[in-house]
């Protein structure tokens, strides 16, 4: 048997390919950025062929770096961006339209109509999260009304729907069948993850034919081939991040700072019904389901870009942390980065960004510091909500993503949370998850206990503030949130 496994992380902004050996060492890596298309205001799309070409190029780069060919790879795993739906014809294997990404807002009017549907109060319980404009569910309802090719394929019975991982198997390989794992099925916002079946009343309301949807199976299964390599695992990107950070026990938590900041907490085998926090079936291995909580801020990386390009606070992103660390504190400033609203636990879309306490004595360094403080405050609000509503007790947080490269940002998160922040040097955790899961499928490792540890070193940031200092800062943040909400509704 070959001695290598491949993980492919197909994300919103790019595609990554990672090759591991049996000891979990990285032997090859490739990356290709992915262009997004903006054909109309609030529309965000991707060309399916471009997505496949990017993955093919990333794979070729990883193989070349490792000095291997496809024949040397025992199995492949894929992670997929979620709620970005791809549609193609089972007859031709060709896409029927561009992918609609999770960032697209064209379906906002459809969300407003949901309140009139008699079953909508069951949505969070069954789907695990609210079917907002980002959801593949509403994208498909829009497609069937506005894209004749999609509607005709649905009528004729040859429409196929899936996330990017399924499209890649179709475009670059041979599907064993139209199959998805449980995490990808739920991530289309069509699947009752508690009943482990598609929600029939919801499909009827959307007009989505069951025949267009993938059959659902375990996370490690036989999904087909990609470039001749057996595909043995599929998983959603954020669920994959949790697995790839070695967060496989209840209470383990990871935080990824990207365009937004995502927090995922392992729940073990329990799945509470919650109104404010997303609940996912993270993975299904050996008939054992692992669930997780997920919450996100509206902006992080996007706010950094705004501070750099619009406010001209710094020229390069790495300067943000240096600027913030140049002052001992924010000097009483409170920055609420609600540029597109507030998420968990506030769930207040009408909120907008605000800066409180500004005086003539403040500098750009104080603003930078207040922004990094705001990340810590938002994380505290999320984790407290998770503990209150779901009993998720987190004692340390693993972090990754662009902002985690800043020592100042990590230290302030530890300070405001009052817990250790752990930053691994290894960055490609999501692709690593796909490769590890593929290795389980290929028999490299018998079970999760045999999986190799994450390679590389890690840095731990211990909290420095007293409990009183933390609570005083957080109280100022809560006052600012109250004012922002009052302003938005006045």
PDB file of N, CA and C in Angstrom, residues 93-140:
ATOM      1  N   UNK A  93     -22.610  16.119 -16.647  1.00  0.00           N
ATOM      2  CA  UNK A  93     -21.535  16.358 -15.691  1.00  0.00           C
ATOM      3  C   UNK A  93     -21.048  17.784 -15.671  1.00  0.00           C
ATOM      4  N   UNK A  94     -21.739  18.667 -16.373  1.00  0.00           N
ATOM      5  CA  UNK A  94     -21.317  20.062 -16.487  1.00  0.00           C
ATOM      6  C   UNK A  94     -22.143  20.965 -15.565  1.00  0.00           C
ATOM      7  N   UNK A  95     -21.530  22.060 -15.080  1.00  0.00           N
ATOM      8  CA  UNK A  95     -22.281  22.987 -14.212  1.00  0.00           C
ATOM      9  C   UNK A  95     -23.415  23.657 -14.972  1.00  0.00           C
ATOM     10  N   UNK A  96     -24.506  23.927 -14.268  1.00  0.00           N
ATOM     11  CA  UNK A  96     -25.662  24.604 -14.852  1.00  0.00           C
ATOM     12  C   UNK A  96     -25.620  26.108 -14.597  1.00  0.00           C
ATOM     13  N   UNK A  97     -24.804  26.534 -13.658  1.00  0.00           N
ATOM     14  CA  UNK A  97     -24.676  27.954 -13.322  1.00  0.00           C
ATOM     15  C   UNK A  97     -23.477  28.097 -12.394  1.00  0.00           C
ATOM     16  N   UNK A  98     -23.091  29.330 -12.133  1.00  0.00           N
ATOM     17  CA  UNK A  98     -22.023  29.564 -11.177  1.00  0.00           C
ATOM     18  C   UNK A  98     -22.446  29.152  -9.769  1.00  0.00           C
ATOM     19  N   UNK A  99     -21.466  28.857  -8.932  1.00  0.00           N
ATOM     20  CA  UNK A  99     -21.736  28.623  -7.508  1.00  0.00           C
ATOM     21  C   UNK A  99     -22.140  29.948  -6.867  1.00  0.00           C
ATOM     22  N   UNK A 100     -23.116  29.900  -5.953  1.00  0.00           N
ATOM     23  CA  UNK A 100     -23.505  31.065  -5.155  1.00  0.00           C
ATOM     24  C   UNK A 100     -22.865  30.893  -3.787  1.00  0.00           C
ATOM     25  N   UNK A 101     -22.021  31.844  -3.378  1.00  0.00           N
ATOM     26  CA  UNK A 101     -21.266  31.673  -2.143  1.00  0.00           C
ATOM     27  C   UNK A 101     -22.098  32.062  -0.930  1.00  0.00           C
ATOM     28  N   UNK A 102     -21.577  31.678   0.230  1.00  0.00           N
ATOM     29  CA  UNK A 102     -22.223  31.996   1.506  1.00  0.00           C
ATOM     30  C   UNK A 102     -22.198  33.501   1.790  1.00  0.00           C
ATOM     31  N   UNK A 103     -21.382  34.256   1.057  1.00  0.00           N
ATOM     32  CA  UNK A 103     -21.318  35.703   1.257  1.00  0.00           C
ATOM     33  C   UNK A 103     -22.377  36.453   0.454  1.00  0.00           C
ATOM     34  N   UNK A 104     -23.082  35.749  -0.416  1.00  0.00           N
ATOM     35  CA  UNK A 104     -24.067  36.354  -1.308  1.00  0.00           C
ATOM     36  C   UNK A 104     -25.332  36.752  -0.529  1.00  0.00           C
ATOM     37  N   UNK A 105     -25.913  37.902  -0.892  1.00  0.00           N
ATOM     38  CA  UNK A 105     -27.078  38.415  -0.166  1.00  0.00           C
ATOM     39  C   UNK A 105     -28.330  38.560  -1.038  1.00  0.00           C
ATOM     40  N   UNK A 106     -28.343  37.965  -2.204  1.00  0.00           N
ATOM     41  CA  UNK A 106     -29.479  38.148  -3.108  1.00  0.00           C
ATOM     42  C   UNK A 106     -30.786  37.578  -2.545  1.00  0.00           C
ATOM     43  N   UNK A 107     -30.680  36.660  -1.585  1.00  0.00           N
ATOM     44  CA  UNK A 107     -31.892  36.002  -1.087  1.00  0.00           C
ATOM     45  C   UNK A 107     -32.462  36.667   0.162  1.00  0.00           C
ATOM     46  N   UNK A 108     -32.037  37.877   0.476  1.00  0.00           N
ATOM     47  CA  UNK A 108     -32.599  38.558   1.643  1.00  0.00           C
ATOM     48  C   UNK A 108     -34.126  38.665   1.599  1.00  0.00           C
ATOM     49  N   UNK A 109     -34.730  38.961   0.438  1.00  0.00           N
ATOM     50  CA  UNK A 109     -36.208  38.989   0.408  1.00  0.00           C
ATOM     51  C   UNK A 109     -36.836  37.636   0.726  1.00  0.00           C
ATOM     52  N   UNK A 110     -36.170  36.545   0.367  1.00  0.00           N
ATOM     53  CA  UNK A 110     -36.707  35.215   0.671  1.00  0.00           C
ATOM     54  C   UNK A 110     -36.668  34.942   2.165  1.00  0.00           C
ATOM     55  N   UNK A 111     -35.631  35.443   2.837  1.00  0.00           N
ATOM     56  CA  UNK A 111     -35.574  35.272   4.285  1.00  0.00           C
ATOM     57  C   UNK A 111     -36.753  35.973   4.948  1.00  0.00           C
ATOM     58  N   UNK A 112     -37.093  37.162   4.453  1.00  0.00           N
ATOM     59  CA  UNK A 112     -38.207  37.910   5.037  1.00  0.00           C
ATOM     60  C   UNK A 112     -39.526  37.149   4.900  1.00  0.00           C
ATOM     61  N   UNK A 113     -39.655  36.333   3.850  1.00  0.00           N
ATOM     62  CA  UNK A 113     -40.884  35.573   3.633  1.00  0.00           C
ATOM     63  C   UNK A 113     -41.013  34.362   4.560  1.00  0.00           C
ATOM     64  N   UNK A 114     -39.906  33.954   5.182  1.00  0.00           N
ATOM     65  CA  UNK A 114     -39.922  32.730   5.994  1.00  0.00           C
ATOM     66  C   UNK A 114     -40.885  32.819   7.168  1.00  0.00           C
ATOM     67  N   UNK A 115     -41.087  34.016   7.706  1.00  0.00           N
ATOM     68  CA  UNK A 115     -41.950  34.143   8.878  1.00  0.00           C
ATOM     69  C   UNK A 115     -43.384  33.705   8.595  1.00  0.00           C
ATOM     70  N   UNK A 116     -43.748  33.637   7.323  1.00  0.00           N
ATOM     71  CA  UNK A 116     -45.113  33.225   6.964  1.00  0.00           C
ATOM     72  C   UNK A 116     -45.241  31.710   6.796  1.00  0.00           C
ATOM     73  N   UNK A 117     -44.102  31.004   6.819  1.00  0.00           N
ATOM     74  CA  UNK A 117     -44.150  29.542   6.662  1.00  0.00           C
ATOM     75  C   UNK A 117     -44.489  28.916   8.009  1.00  0.00           C
ATOM     76  N   UNK A 118     -45.503  28.078   8.091  1.00  0.00           N
ATOM     77  CA  UNK A 118     -45.995  27.592   9.397  1.00  0.00           C
ATOM     78  C   UNK A 118     -44.996  26.751  10.183  1.00  0.00           C
ATOM     79  N   UNK A 119     -43.987  26.181   9.531  1.00  0.00           N
ATOM     80  CA  UNK A 119     -43.043  25.300  10.232  1.00  0.00           C
ATOM     81  C   UNK A 119     -41.739  25.991  10.602  1.00  0.00           C
ATOM     82  N   UNK A 120     -41.629  27.288  10.372  1.00  0.00           N
ATOM     83  CA  UNK A 120     -40.329  27.941  10.514  1.00  0.00           C
ATOM     84  C   UNK A 120     -39.804  27.891  11.948  1.00  0.00           C
ATOM     85  N   UNK A 121     -40.682  27.799  12.942  1.00  0.00           N
ATOM     86  CA  UNK A 121     -40.210  27.756  14.326  1.00  0.00           C
ATOM     87  C   UNK A 121     -39.413  26.486  14.629  1.00  0.00           C
ATOM     88  N   UNK A 122     -39.529  25.482  13.759  1.00  0.00           N
ATOM     89  CA  UNK A 122     -38.771  24.246  13.954  1.00  0.00           C
ATOM     90  C   UNK A 122     -37.388  24.289  13.308  1.00  0.00           C
ATOM     91  N   UNK A 123     -37.073  25.377  12.604  1.00  0.00           N
ATOM     92  CA  UNK A 123     -35.876  25.409  11.767  1.00  0.00           C
ATOM     93  C   UNK A 123     -34.595  25.187  12.562  1.00  0.00           C
ATOM     94  N   UNK A 124     -34.397  25.947  13.624  1.00  0.00           N
ATOM     95  CA  UNK A 124     -33.145  25.805  14.377  1.00  0.00           C
ATOM     96  C   UNK A 124     -33.034  24.424  15.015  1.00  0.00           C
ATOM     97  N   UNK A 125     -34.132  23.897  15.484  1.00  0.00           N
ATOM     98  CA  UNK A 125     -34.126  22.580  16.108  1.00  0.00           C
ATOM     99  C   UNK A 125     -33.710  21.504  15.109  1.00  0.00           C
ATOM    100  N   UNK A 126     -34.242  21.571  13.902  1.00  0.00           N
ATOM    101  CA  UNK A 126     -33.984  20.527  12.918  1.00  0.00           C
ATOM    102  C   UNK A 126     -32.688  20.755  12.130  1.00  0.00           C
ATOM    103  N   UNK A 127     -32.490  21.995  11.662  1.00  0.00           N
ATOM    104  CA  UNK A 127     -31.352  22.288  10.793  1.00  0.00           C
ATOM    105  C   UNK A 127     -30.074  22.590  11.570  1.00  0.00           C
ATOM    106  N   UNK A 128     -30.213  23.038  12.813  1.00  0.00           N
ATOM    107  CA  UNK A 128     -29.057  23.379  13.633  1.00  0.00           C
ATOM    108  C   UNK A 128     -28.671  24.841  13.569  1.00  0.00           C
ATOM    109  N   UNK A 129     -29.208  25.551  12.573  1.00  0.00           N
ATOM    110  CA  UNK A 129     -28.933  26.982  12.453  1.00  0.00           C
ATOM    111  C   UNK A 129     -30.008  27.622  11.584  1.00  0.00           C
ATOM    112  N   UNK A 130     -30.078  28.940  11.664  1.00  0.00           N
ATOM    113  CA  UNK A 130     -31.107  29.687  10.957  1.00  0.00           C
ATOM    114  C   UNK A 130     -30.811  29.739   9.458  1.00  0.00           C
ATOM    115  N   UNK A 131     -31.804  29.497   8.593  1.00  0.00           N
ATOM    116  CA  UNK A 131     -31.587  29.542   7.144  1.00  0.00           C
ATOM    117  C   UNK A 131     -31.593  30.978   6.610  1.00  0.00           C
ATOM    118  N   UNK A 132     -30.512  31.678   6.842  1.00  0.00           N
ATOM    119  CA  UNK A 132     -30.404  33.069   6.401  1.00  0.00           C
ATOM    120  C   UNK A 132     -30.028  33.180   4.936  1.00  0.00           C
ATOM    121  N   UNK A 133     -29.728  34.404   4.471  1.00  0.00           N
ATOM    122  CA  UNK A 133     -29.389  34.618   3.057  1.00  0.00           C
ATOM    123  C   UNK A 133     -28.137  33.868   2.621  1.00  0.00           C
ATOM    124  N   UNK A 134     -27.260  33.543   3.571  1.00  0.00           N
ATOM    125  CA  UNK A 134     -26.028  32.812   3.262  1.00  0.00           C
ATOM    126  C   UNK A 134     -26.298  31.352   2.920  1.00  0.00           C
ATOM    127  N   UNK A 135     -27.473  30.833   3.250  1.00  0.00           N
ATOM    128  CA  UNK A 135     -27.699  29.385   3.210  1.00  0.00           C
ATOM    129  C   UNK A 135     -27.932  28.866   1.796  1.00  0.00           C
ATOM    130  N   UNK A 136     -27.407  27.672   1.547  1.00  0.00           N
ATOM    131  CA  UNK A 136     -27.643  27.007   0.268  1.00  0.00           C
ATOM    132  C   UNK A 136     -29.127  26.755   0.055  1.00  0.00           C
ATOM    133  N   UNK A 137     -29.870  26.559   1.139  1.00  0.00           N
ATOM    134  CA  UNK A 137     -31.309  26.307   1.012  1.00  0.00           C
ATOM    135  C   UNK A 137     -32.005  27.449   0.278  1.00  0.00           C
ATOM    136  N   UNK A 138     -31.774  28.689   0.726  1.00  0.00           N
ATOM    137  CA  UNK A 138     -32.413  29.828   0.057  1.00  0.00           C
ATOM    138  C   UNK A 138     -31.811  30.085  -1.316  1.00  0.00           C
ATOM    139  N   UNK A 139     -30.523  29.795  -1.484  1.00  0.00           N
ATOM    140  CA  UNK A 139     -29.929  29.915  -2.818  1.00  0.00           C
ATOM    141  C   UNK A 139     -30.690  29.031  -3.814  1.00  0.00           C
ATOM    142  N   UNK A 140     -30.989  27.800  -3.392  1.00  0.00           N
ATOM    143  CA  UNK A 140     -31.651  26.863  -4.299  1.00  0.00           C
ATOM    144  C   UNK A 140     -33.072  27.311  -4.615  1.00  0.00           C
TER     145      UNK A 140
END
